[in-house]
């Protein structure tokens, strides 16, 4: 359901994501970019795949600022809970929980809670709706 082009935008920022399969459909590859006032502020790559040993989905994120994280995905009902732990470019440890809830084939909600940097709690990111972009002709 994630394969395709997605966008979340408001008056301050636009987040565009393109998700595609790797060859042989072993992993999903999600490229993202965050633009603030029409200027790309951050970009990155996420790779999602099944961990047979742990019997769960995992992902790894690398961003253009030099940060990286690994995630553990679990399904609870119709939503995905993504627990993330990483390191920012400056060496600070980061963590968050993202909640992804599909609405239909062309939209889902995303929120981030329990966000921390070096043990300091950050505000939650309110639920936003992300929509699939239809190809232009």
Tab-separated table of N, CA, C and O in Angstrom:
chain	number	residue	atom	x	y	z
A	1	UNK	N	0.806	-1.203	0.000
A	1	UNK	CA	0.000	0.000	0.000
A	1	UNK	C	0.849	1.267	0.000
A	1	UNK	O	0.363	2.338	-0.345
A	2	UNK	N	2.109	1.180	0.359
A	2	UNK	CA	2.974	2.370	0.425
A	2	UNK	C	3.580	2.764	-0.911
A	2	UNK	O	4.054	3.887	-1.050
A	3	UNK	N	3.597	1.850	-1.880
A	3	UNK	CA	4.241	2.146	-3.156
A	3	UNK	C	3.502	3.286	-3.857
A	3	UNK	O	2.275	3.278	-3.960
A	4	UNK	N	4.269	4.292	-4.288
A	4	UNK	CA	3.692	5.432	-4.985
A	4	UNK	C	4.321	6.728	-4.517
A	4	UNK	O	5.315	6.742	-3.783
A	5	UNK	N	3.712	7.833	-4.945
A	5	UNK	CA	4.160	9.174	-4.572
A	5	UNK	C	3.160	9.770	-3.596
A	5	UNK	O	1.948	9.716	-3.835
A	6	UNK	N	3.674	10.350	-2.522
A	6	UNK	CA	2.839	10.851	-1.431
A	6	UNK	C	3.235	12.284	-1.096
A	6	UNK	O	4.391	12.664	-1.260
A	7	UNK	N	2.270	13.060	-0.559
A	7	UNK	CA	2.573	14.432	-0.136
A	7	UNK	C	1.762	14.793	1.107
A	7	UNK	O	0.627	14.357	1.271
A	8	UNK	N	2.408	15.555	1.966
A	8	UNK	CA	1.779	16.168	3.139
A	8	UNK	C	2.224	17.610	3.097
A	8	UNK	O	3.433	17.884	3.059
A	9	UNK	N	1.269	18.537	3.040
A	9	UNK	CA	1.680	19.941	2.991
A	9	UNK	C	0.726	20.825	3.772
A	9	UNK	O	-0.443	20.504	3.952
A	10	UNK	N	1.287	21.911	4.272
A	10	UNK	CA	0.504	22.964	4.901
A	10	UNK	C	1.121	24.288	4.481
A	10	UNK	O	1.954	24.334	3.585
A	11	UNK	N	0.731	25.375	5.148
A	11	UNK	CA	1.230	26.699	4.752
A	11	UNK	C	2.721	26.881	5.021
A	11	UNK	O	3.368	27.757	4.454
A	12	UNK	N	3.321	26.027	5.860
A	12	UNK	CA	4.735	26.182	6.225
A	12	UNK	C	5.687	25.232	5.511
A	12	UNK	O	6.837	25.575	5.262
A	13	UNK	N	5.234	24.014	5.214
A	13	UNK	CA	6.159	23.011	4.687
A	13	UNK	C	5.442	22.024	3.778
A	13	UNK	O	4.226	21.842	3.862
A	14	UNK	N	6.239	21.381	2.923
A	14	UNK	CA	5.757	20.309	2.058
A	14	UNK	C	6.695	19.125	2.217
A	14	UNK	O	7.913	19.274	2.133
A	15	UNK	N	6.118	17.962	2.460
A	15	UNK	CA	6.897	16.733	2.560
A	15	UNK	C	6.455	15.824	1.420
A	15	UNK	O	5.274	15.461	1.338
A	16	UNK	N	7.400	15.491	0.555
A	16	UNK	CA	7.126	14.605	-0.567
A	16	UNK	C	7.885	13.299	-0.368
A	16	UNK	O	9.056	13.314	-0.003
A	17	UNK	N	7.202	12.186	-0.626
A	17	UNK	CA	7.805	10.870	-0.468
A	17	UNK	C	7.498	10.024	-1.696
A	17	UNK	O	6.364	10.020	-2.173
A	18	UNK	N	8.504	9.329	-2.180
A	18	UNK	CA	8.326	8.373	-3.262
A	18	UNK	C	8.749	7.007	-2.750
A	18	UNK	O	9.863	6.846	-2.258
A	19	UNK	N	7.852	6.043	-2.850
A	19	UNK	CA	8.120	4.692	-2.357
A	19	UNK	C	8.071	3.723	-3.526
A	19	UNK	O	7.127	3.732	-4.319
A	20	UNK	N	9.110	2.875	-3.632
A	20	UNK	CA	9.168	1.883	-4.705
A	20	UNK	C	9.838	0.618	-4.183
A	20	UNK	O	10.530	0.634	-3.175
A	21	UNK	N	9.614	-0.481	-4.903
A	21	UNK	CA	10.266	-1.731	-4.565
A	21	UNK	C	11.704	-1.724	-5.062
A	21	UNK	O	12.001	-1.144	-6.107
A	22	UNK	N	12.580	-2.400	-4.351
A	22	UNK	CA	13.919	-2.683	-4.868
A	22	UNK	C	13.776	-3.865	-5.837
A	22	UNK	O	12.741	-4.527	-5.854
A	23	UNK	N	14.816	-4.138	-6.643
A	23	UNK	CA	14.738	-5.309	-7.523
A	23	UNK	C	14.390	-6.567	-6.723
A	23	UNK	O	14.833	-6.734	-5.582
A	24	UNK	N	13.584	-7.425	-7.290
A	24	UNK	CA	13.106	-8.673	-6.681
A	24	UNK	C	12.156	-8.448	-5.506
A	24	UNK	O	11.827	-9.381	-4.789
A	25	UNK	N	11.760	-7.210	-5.268
A	25	UNK	CA	10.801	-6.844	-4.218
A	25	UNK	C	11.216	-7.336	-2.831
A	25	UNK	O	10.388	-7.707	-2.015
A	26	UNK	N	12.537	-7.284	-2.551
A	26	UNK	CA	13.036	-7.679	-1.242
A	26	UNK	C	12.880	-6.587	-0.197
A	26	UNK	O	12.767	-6.877	0.996
A	27	UNK	N	12.880	-5.342	-0.636
A	27	UNK	CA	12.766	-4.199	0.273
A	27	UNK	C	11.934	-3.105	-0.382
A	27	UNK	O	11.848	-3.040	-1.612
A	28	UNK	N	11.374	-2.244	0.446
A	28	UNK	CA	10.786	-1.002	-0.032
A	28	UNK	C	11.804	0.105	0.162
A	28	UNK	O	12.497	0.144	1.194
A	29	UNK	N	11.880	1.002	-0.795
A	29	UNK	CA	12.794	2.146	-0.722
A	29	UNK	C	11.938	3.407	-0.750
A	29	UNK	O	11.181	3.621	-1.689
A	30	UNK	N	12.058	4.228	0.314
A	30	UNK	CA	11.298	5.482	0.393
A	30	UNK	C	12.279	6.651	0.388
A	30	UNK	O	13.089	6.791	1.301
A	31	UNK	N	12.183	7.475	-0.637
A	31	UNK	CA	12.984	8.702	-0.701
A	31	UNK	C	12.070	9.846	-0.289
A	31	UNK	O	10.918	9.928	-0.727
A	32	UNK	N	12.573	10.730	0.574
A	32	UNK	CA	11.734	11.840	1.035
A	32	UNK	C	12.504	13.152	0.972
A	32	UNK	O	13.738	13.172	0.995
A	33	UNK	N	11.732	14.239	0.868
A	33	UNK	CA	12.323	15.571	0.983
A	33	UNK	C	11.324	16.482	1.667
A	33	UNK	O	10.116	16.381	1.458
A	34	UNK	N	11.874	17.335	2.514
A	34	UNK	CA	11.071	18.289	3.271
A	34	UNK	C	11.462	19.681	2.793
A	34	UNK	O	12.630	20.067	2.899
A	35	UNK	N	10.487	20.406	2.251
A	35	UNK	CA	10.735	21.763	1.757
A	35	UNK	C	10.009	22.760	2.647
A	35	UNK	O	8.829	22.592	2.950
A	36	UNK	N	10.744	23.765	3.067
A	36	UNK	CA	10.171	24.869	3.838
A	36	UNK	C	10.324	26.121	2.999
A	36	UNK	O	11.442	26.453	2.580
A	37	UNK	N	9.191	26.777	2.734
A	37	UNK	CA	9.171	27.962	1.876
A	37	UNK	C	9.882	27.674	0.549
A	37	UNK	O	10.759	28.422	0.110
A	38	UNK	N	9.506	26.550	-0.083
A	38	UNK	CA	10.014	26.134	-1.400
A	38	UNK	C	11.514	25.845	-1.449
A	38	UNK	O	12.099	25.805	-2.524
A	39	UNK	N	12.155	25.662	-0.313
A	39	UNK	CA	13.573	25.325	-0.273
A	39	UNK	C	13.716	23.987	0.446
A	39	UNK	O	13.206	23.813	1.555
A	40	UNK	N	14.412	23.033	-0.180
A	40	UNK	CA	14.585	21.716	0.453
A	40	UNK	C	15.441	21.890	1.704
A	40	UNK	O	16.576	22.352	1.648
A	41	UNK	N	14.856	21.536	2.840
A	41	UNK	CA	15.520	21.687	4.124
A	41	UNK	C	16.185	20.382	4.560
A	41	UNK	O	17.218	20.397	5.225
A	42	UNK	N	15.577	19.261	4.180
A	42	UNK	CA	16.105	17.957	4.573
A	42	UNK	C	15.615	16.925	3.561
A	42	UNK	O	14.493	17.021	3.077
A	43	UNK	N	16.459	15.978	3.241
A	43	UNK	CA	16.085	14.880	2.350
A	43	UNK	C	16.651	13.600	2.935
A	43	UNK	O	17.496	13.638	3.833
A	44	UNK	N	16.195	12.476	2.422
A	44	UNK	CA	16.734	11.236	2.947
A	44	UNK	C	16.190	10.004	2.274
A	44	UNK	O	15.414	10.081	1.314
A	45	UNK	N	16.608	8.870	2.809
A	45	UNK	CA	16.246	7.569	2.272
A	45	UNK	C	15.900	6.639	3.424
A	45	UNK	O	16.591	6.607	4.450
A	46	UNK	N	14.817	5.889	3.240
A	46	UNK	CA	14.423	4.857	4.202
A	46	UNK	C	14.326	3.538	3.441
A	46	UNK	O	13.785	3.490	2.335
A	47	UNK	N	14.833	2.469	4.042
A	47	UNK	CA	14.733	1.126	3.471
A	47	UNK	C	13.953	0.286	4.472
A	47	UNK	O	14.295	0.239	5.656
A	48	UNK	N	12.894	-0.379	3.984
A	48	UNK	CA	12.006	-1.174	4.842
A	48	UNK	C	12.046	-2.621	4.377
A	48	UNK	O	11.935	-2.891	3.173
A	49	UNK	N	12.188	-3.547	5.316
A	49	UNK	CA	12.195	-4.958	4.949
A	49	UNK	C	11.804	-5.857	6.106
A	49	UNK	O	11.766	-5.432	7.262
A	50	UNK	N	11.526	-7.099	5.776
A	50	UNK	CA	11.138	-8.099	6.761
A	50	UNK	C	12.377	-8.712	7.391
A	50	UNK	O	13.287	-9.158	6.695
A	51	UNK	N	12.418	-8.744	8.726
A	51	UNK	CA	13.486	-9.396	9.475
A	51	UNK	C	12.961	-10.772	9.879
A	51	UNK	O	12.159	-10.894	10.804
A	52	UNK	N	13.410	-11.802	9.163
A	52	UNK	CA	12.931	-13.155	9.407
A	52	UNK	C	13.267	-13.629	10.810
A	52	UNK	O	12.460	-14.290	11.463
A	53	UNK	N	14.455	-13.300	11.297
A	53	UNK	CA	14.886	-13.745	12.617
A	53	UNK	C	14.000	-13.167	13.721
A	53	UNK	O	13.565	-13.877	14.614
A	54	UNK	N	13.723	-11.864	13.647
A	54	UNK	CA	12.907	-11.204	14.674
A	54	UNK	C	11.412	-11.296	14.374
A	54	UNK	O	10.586	-10.911	15.211
A	55	UNK	N	11.060	-11.773	13.170
A	55	UNK	CA	9.671	-11.877	12.723
A	55	UNK	C	8.944	-10.542	12.826
A	55	UNK	O	7.872	-10.434	13.415
A	56	UNK	N	9.574	-9.505	12.248
A	56	UNK	CA	8.973	-8.175	12.230
A	56	UNK	C	9.563	-7.386	11.078
A	56	UNK	O	10.618	-7.732	10.548
A	57	UNK	N	8.872	-6.304	10.718
A	57	UNK	CA	9.436	-5.382	9.744
A	57	UNK	C	10.409	-4.458	10.461
A	57	UNK	O	10.191	-4.068	11.604
A	58	UNK	N	11.487	-4.123	9.765
A	58	UNK	CA	12.469	-3.157	10.255
A	58	UNK	C	12.719	-2.149	9.150
A	58	UNK	O	12.509	-2.438	7.979
A	59	UNK	N	13.211	-0.982	9.549
A	59	UNK	CA	13.631	-0.011	8.536
A	59	UNK	C	14.837	0.756	9.049
A	59	UNK	O	15.134	0.777	10.250
A	60	UNK	N	15.521	1.364	8.090
A	60	UNK	CA	16.704	2.162	8.376
A	60	UNK	C	16.551	3.466	7.618
A	60	UNK	O	16.170	3.470	6.443
A	61	UNK	N	16.837	4.573	8.282
A	61	UNK	CA	16.678	5.906	7.687
A	61	UNK	C	18.025	6.613	7.715
A	61	UNK	O	18.732	6.581	8.728
A	62	UNK	N	18.349	7.272	6.610
A	62	UNK	CA	19.555	8.077	6.495
A	62	UNK	C	19.128	9.436	5.959
A	62	UNK	O	18.425	9.500	4.948
A	63	UNK	N	19.529	10.528	6.640
A	63	UNK	CA	19.103	11.844	6.158
A	63	UNK	C	20.272	12.676	5.655
A	63	UNK	O	21.434	12.368	5.924
A	64	UNK	N	19.947	13.726	4.917
A	64	UNK	CA	20.962	14.559	4.266
A	64	UNK	C	21.779	15.382	5.245
A	64	UNK	O	22.820	15.924	4.876
A	65	UNK	N	21.356	15.455	6.500
A	65	UNK	CA	22.130	16.180	7.511
A	65	UNK	C	23.181	15.278	8.154
A	65	UNK	O	23.999	15.740	8.944
A	66	UNK	N	23.144	13.971	7.834
A	66	UNK	CA	24.115	13.045	8.405
A	66	UNK	C	23.563	12.207	9.541
A	66	UNK	O	24.292	11.424	10.147
A	67	UNK	N	22.277	12.326	9.830
A	67	UNK	CA	21.669	11.513	10.871
A	67	UNK	C	21.196	10.175	10.329
A	67	UNK	O	21.051	9.998	9.121
A	68	UNK	N	20.984	9.217	11.229
A	68	UNK	CA	20.469	7.913	10.826
A	68	UNK	C	19.716	7.297	11.985
A	68	UNK	O	19.901	7.680	13.144
A	69	UNK	N	18.829	6.347	11.663
A	69	UNK	CA	18.034	5.677	12.691
A	69	UNK	C	17.645	4.288	12.207
A	69	UNK	O	17.665	4.013	11.002
A	70	UNK	N	17.291	3.430	13.155
A	70	UNK	CA	16.698	2.142	12.821
A	70	UNK	C	15.344	2.061	13.516
A	70	UNK	O	15.147	2.630	14.594
A	71	UNK	N	14.417	1.364	12.855
A	71	UNK	CA	13.035	1.322	13.328
A	71	UNK	C	12.553	-0.115	13.434
A	71	UNK	O	12.956	-0.972	12.659
A	72	UNK	N	11.641	-0.343	14.361
A	72	UNK	CA	10.939	-1.611	14.490
A	72	UNK	C	9.457	-1.345	14.258
A	72	UNK	O	8.875	-0.467	14.902
A	73	UNK	N	8.865	-2.092	13.325
A	73	UNK	CA	7.465	-1.917	12.957
A	73	UNK	C	6.616	-3.037	13.559
A	73	UNK	O	6.952	-4.206	13.422
A	74	UNK	N	5.508	-2.673	14.193
A	74	UNK	CA	4.541	-3.659	14.648
A	74	UNK	C	3.148	-3.180	14.246
A	74	UNK	O	2.884	-1.974	14.192
A	75	UNK	N	2.298	-4.138	13.938
A	75	UNK	CA	0.933	-3.794	13.539
A	75	UNK	C	0.007	-3.987	14.727
A	75	UNK	O	0.038	-5.036	15.378
A	76	UNK	N	-0.794	-2.961	15.014
A	76	UNK	CA	-1.794	-3.026	16.077
A	76	UNK	C	-3.126	-2.677	15.445
A	76	UNK	O	-3.382	-1.509	15.131
A	77	UNK	N	-3.955	-3.665	15.227
A	77	UNK	CA	-5.226	-3.427	14.539
A	77	UNK	C	-4.961	-3.004	13.113
A	77	UNK	O	-4.264	-3.699	12.372
A	78	UNK	N	-5.465	-1.829	12.741
A	78	UNK	CA	-5.268	-1.347	11.372
A	78	UNK	C	-4.139	-0.329	11.271
A	78	UNK	O	-3.934	0.261	10.225
A	79	UNK	N	-3.401	-0.114	12.334
A	79	UNK	CA	-2.332	0.896	12.298
A	79	UNK	C	-0.969	0.259	12.555
A	79	UNK	O	-0.866	-0.815	13.126
A	80	UNK	N	0.064	0.971	12.094
A	80	UNK	CA	1.452	0.547	12.295
A	80	UNK	C	2.084	1.423	13.366
A	80	UNK	O	1.967	2.648	13.327
A	81	UNK	N	2.770	0.802	14.308
A	81	UNK	CA	3.520	1.507	15.350
A	81	UNK	C	4.996	1.335	14.989
A	81	UNK	O	5.490	0.204	14.892
A	82	UNK	N	5.689	2.450	14.785
A	82	UNK	CA	7.083	2.420	14.335
A	82	UNK	C	7.945	3.044	15.433
A	82	UNK	O	7.897	4.258	15.655
A	83	UNK	N	8.712	2.203	16.124
A	83	UNK	CA	9.593	2.685	17.194
A	83	UNK	C	10.971	2.927	16.601
A	83	UNK	O	11.584	2.018	16.037
A	84	UNK	N	11.454	4.155	16.757
A	84	UNK	CA	12.688	4.581	16.113
A	84	UNK	C	13.734	4.973	17.152
A	84	UNK	O	13.418	5.608	18.160
A	85	UNK	N	14.989	4.606	16.879
A	85	UNK	CA	16.126	5.030	17.704
A	85	UNK	C	17.258	5.390	16.757
A	85	UNK	O	17.555	4.632	15.830
A	86	UNK	N	17.868	6.550	16.990
A	86	UNK	CA	18.906	6.976	16.067
A	86	UNK	C	19.898	7.930	16.675
A	86	UNK	O	19.923	8.156	17.888
A	87	UNK	N	20.703	8.491	15.775
A	87	UNK	CA	21.738	9.454	16.146
A	87	UNK	C	21.671	10.618	15.165
A	87	UNK	O	21.670	10.408	13.946
A	88	UNK	N	21.607	11.828	15.696
A	88	UNK	CA	21.624	13.015	14.851
A	88	UNK	C	23.056	13.320	14.428
A	88	UNK	O	24.010	12.794	15.008
A	89	UNK	N	23.218	14.184	13.431
A	89	UNK	CA	24.537	14.510	12.903
A	89	UNK	C	25.504	14.949	14.000
A	89	UNK	O	26.668	14.589	13.990
A	90	UNK	N	25.005	15.707	14.975
A	90	UNK	CA	25.862	16.203	16.055
A	90	UNK	C	26.185	15.177	17.126
A	90	UNK	O	26.882	15.481	18.098
A	91	UNK	N	25.679	13.949	16.978
A	91	UNK	CA	25.971	12.895	17.936
A	91	UNK	C	24.898	12.688	18.991
A	91	UNK	O	24.996	11.762	19.800
A	92	UNK	N	23.866	13.526	19.004
A	92	UNK	CA	22.806	13.366	19.999
A	92	UNK	C	21.969	12.131	19.678
A	92	UNK	O	21.654	11.866	18.537
A	93	UNK	N	21.606	11.404	20.713
A	93	UNK	CA	20.740	10.235	20.556
A	93	UNK	C	19.295	10.711	20.427
A	93	UNK	O	18.871	11.631	21.125
A	94	UNK	N	18.560	10.077	19.520
A	94	UNK	CA	17.165	10.460	19.308
A	94	UNK	C	16.279	9.226	19.313
A	94	UNK	O	16.734	8.115	19.032
A	95	UNK	N	15.013	9.437	19.648
A	95	UNK	CA	14.036	8.356	19.584
A	95	UNK	C	12.650	8.959	19.391
A	95	UNK	O	12.416	10.135	19.699
A	96	UNK	N	11.755	8.154	18.864
A	96	UNK	CA	10.378	8.588	18.641
A	96	UNK	C	9.526	7.371	18.343
A	96	UNK	O	10.042	6.298	18.013
A	97	UNK	N	8.235	7.551	18.456
A	97	UNK	CA	7.261	6.547	18.032
A	97	UNK	C	6.369	7.217	17.010
A	97	UNK	O	5.753	8.253	17.296
A	98	UNK	N	6.322	6.630	15.793
A	98	UNK	CA	5.441	7.142	14.746
A	98	UNK	C	4.254	6.190	14.631
A	98	UNK	O	4.419	4.964	14.689
A	99	UNK	N	3.081	6.758	14.454
A	99	UNK	CA	1.862	5.970	14.304
A	99	UNK	C	1.302	6.252	12.923
A	99	UNK	O	1.001	7.398	12.591
A	100	UNK	N	1.206	5.193	12.109
A	100	UNK	CA	0.739	5.301	10.733
A	100	UNK	C	-0.581	4.543	10.640
A	100	UNK	O	-0.632	3.339	10.916
A	101	UNK	N	-1.647	5.260	10.245
A	101	UNK	CA	-2.963	4.644	10.155
A	101	UNK	C	-3.529	4.833	8.757
A	101	UNK	O	-3.875	5.962	8.375
A	102	UNK	N	-3.602	3.767	7.965
A	102	UNK	CA	-4.216	3.892	6.640
A	102	UNK	C	-5.681	4.310	6.758
A	102	UNK	O	-6.407	3.828	7.634
A	103	UNK	N	-6.088	5.230	5.885
A	103	UNK	CA	-7.491	5.657	5.820
A	103	UNK	C	-8.178	4.908	4.684
A	103	UNK	O	-9.249	4.349	4.854
A	104	UNK	N	-7.543	4.919	3.516
A	104	UNK	CA	-8.018	4.205	2.341
A	104	UNK	C	-6.801	3.959	1.452
A	104	UNK	O	-5.664	4.167	1.896
A	105	UNK	N	-7.003	3.531	0.207
A	105	UNK	CA	-5.871	3.216	-0.672
A	105	UNK	C	-5.009	4.427	-0.998
A	105	UNK	O	-3.860	4.273	-1.415
A	106	UNK	N	-5.560	5.636	-0.834
A	106	UNK	CA	-4.854	6.838	-1.267
A	106	UNK	C	-4.552	7.832	-0.156
A	106	UNK	O	-4.201	8.983	-0.431
A	107	UNK	N	-4.692	7.423	1.104
A	107	UNK	CA	-4.362	8.342	2.197
A	107	UNK	C	-4.127	7.582	3.500
A	107	UNK	O	-4.616	6.470	3.684
A	108	UNK	N	-3.346	8.209	4.369
A	108	UNK	CA	-3.118	7.674	5.706
A	108	UNK	C	-2.806	8.841	6.629
A	108	UNK	O	-2.491	9.940	6.180
A	109	UNK	N	-2.927	8.601	7.930
A	109	UNK	CA	-2.518	9.620	8.895
A	109	UNK	C	-1.183	9.207	9.493
A	109	UNK	O	-0.847	8.018	9.567
A	110	UNK	N	-0.435	10.216	9.912
A	110	UNK	CA	0.874	10.014	10.526
A	110	UNK	C	0.985	10.954	11.713
A	110	UNK	O	0.636	12.134	11.612
A	111	UNK	N	1.444	10.436	12.823
A	111	UNK	CA	1.727	11.271	13.994
A	111	UNK	C	2.988	10.732	14.659
A	111	UNK	O	3.360	9.582	14.469
A	112	UNK	N	3.658	11.585	15.421
A	112	UNK	CA	4.868	11.177	16.139
A	112	UNK	C	4.727	11.571	17.604
A	112	UNK	O	4.396	12.725	17.915
A	113	UNK	N	4.968	10.607	18.482
A	113	UNK	CA	4.836	10.822	19.923
A	113	UNK	C	6.097	10.322	20.625
A	113	UNK	O	6.951	9.690	20.010
A	114	UNK	N	6.208	10.636	21.896
A	114	UNK	CA	7.338	10.178	22.716
A	114	UNK	C	8.681	10.497	22.061
A	114	UNK	O	9.614	9.688	22.070
A	115	UNK	N	8.787	11.695	21.506
A	115	UNK	CA	10.018	12.108	20.828
A	115	UNK	C	11.024	12.619	21.862
A	115	UNK	O	10.683	13.394	22.740
A	116	UNK	N	12.274	12.179	21.718
A	116	UNK	CA	13.340	12.598	22.630
A	116	UNK	C	14.630	12.833	21.873
A	116	UNK	O	14.909	12.162	20.885
A	117	UNK	N	15.403	13.797	22.360
A	117	UNK	CA	16.775	14.005	21.901
A	117	UNK	C	17.632	14.107	23.154
A	117	UNK	O	17.392	14.957	24.016
A	118	UNK	N	18.611	13.204	23.270
A	118	UNK	CA	19.485	13.121	24.450
A	118	UNK	C	18.691	13.117	25.758
A	118	UNK	O	19.039	13.775	26.728
A	119	UNK	N	17.590	12.356	25.771
A	119	UNK	CA	16.782	12.206	26.978
A	119	UNK	C	15.823	13.342	27.246
A	119	UNK	O	15.036	13.272	28.192
A	120	UNK	N	15.852	14.397	26.441
A	120	UNK	CA	14.964	15.536	26.635
A	120	UNK	C	13.722	15.369	25.771
A	120	UNK	O	13.810	15.193	24.552
A	121	UNK	N	12.551	15.398	26.409
A	121	UNK	CA	11.292	15.190	25.722
A	121	UNK	C	10.975	16.368	24.804
A	121	UNK	O	11.119	17.533	25.190
A	122	UNK	N	10.563	16.063	23.572
A	122	UNK	CA	10.153	17.076	22.595
A	122	UNK	C	8.643	17.013	22.416
A	122	UNK	O	8.020	15.983	22.705
A	123	UNK	N	8.036	18.082	21.903
A	123	UNK	CA	6.578	18.048	21.682
A	123	UNK	C	6.208	16.977	20.645
A	123	UNK	O	6.973	16.695	19.725
A	124	UNK	N	5.019	16.413	20.823
A	124	UNK	CA	4.498	15.477	19.833
A	124	UNK	C	4.260	16.217	18.519
A	124	UNK	O	4.072	17.440	18.503
A	125	UNK	N	4.261	15.473	17.428
A	125	UNK	CA	3.871	16.029	16.128
A	125	UNK	C	2.440	15.578	15.901
A	125	UNK	O	2.147	14.378	15.877
A	126	UNK	N	1.550	16.558	15.781
A	126	UNK	CA	0.132	16.264	15.622
A	126	UNK	C	-0.127	15.416	14.388
A	126	UNK	O	0.636	15.424	13.424
A	127	UNK	N	-1.249	14.718	14.414
A	127	UNK	CA	-1.655	13.853	13.315
A	127	UNK	C	-1.847	14.685	12.048
A	127	UNK	O	-2.496	15.734	12.071
A	128	UNK	N	-1.236	14.228	10.959
A	128	UNK	CA	-1.402	14.855	9.652
A	128	UNK	C	-1.904	13.798	8.677
A	128	UNK	O	-1.691	12.602	8.874
A	129	UNK	N	-2.563	14.254	7.632
A	129	UNK	CA	-3.032	13.347	6.599
A	129	UNK	C	-2.097	13.430	5.405
A	129	UNK	O	-1.780	14.515	4.921
A	130	UNK	N	-1.636	12.278	4.955
A	130	UNK	CA	-0.732	12.170	3.815
A	130	UNK	C	-1.540	11.557	2.677
A	130	UNK	O	-2.251	10.569	2.886
A	131	UNK	N	-1.448	12.162	1.473
A	131	UNK	CA	-2.259	11.690	0.354
A	131	UNK	C	-1.385	11.254	-0.816
A	131	UNK	O	-0.300	11.798	-1.053
A	132	UNK	N	-1.880	10.261	-1.543
A	132	UNK	CA	-1.199	9.764	-2.725
A	132	UNK	C	-1.355	10.784	-3.846
A	132	UNK	O	-2.424	11.351	-4.052
A	133	UNK	N	-0.270	11.006	-4.552
A	133	UNK	CA	-0.293	11.898	-5.706
A	133	UNK	C	-0.576	11.071	-6.950
A	133	UNK	O	0.081	10.055	-7.172
A	134	UNK	N	-1.530	11.516	-7.740
A	134	UNK	CA	-1.811	10.811	-8.987
A	134	UNK	C	-0.847	11.297	-10.055
A	134	UNK	O	-0.485	12.474	-10.078
A	135	UNK	N	-0.392	10.397	-10.918
A	135	UNK	CA	0.546	10.809	-11.969
A	135	UNK	C	-0.078	11.868	-12.871
A	135	UNK	O	-1.266	11.806	-13.179
A	136	UNK	N	0.724	12.835	-13.275
A	136	UNK	CA	0.257	13.854	-14.205
A	136	UNK	C	0.433	13.354	-15.626
A	136	UNK	O	1.370	12.632	-15.933
A	137	UNK	N	-0.454	13.754	-16.484
A	137	UNK	CA	-0.400	13.281	-17.879
A	137	UNK	C	0.353	14.237	-18.747
A	137	UNK	O	0.545	15.344	-18.528
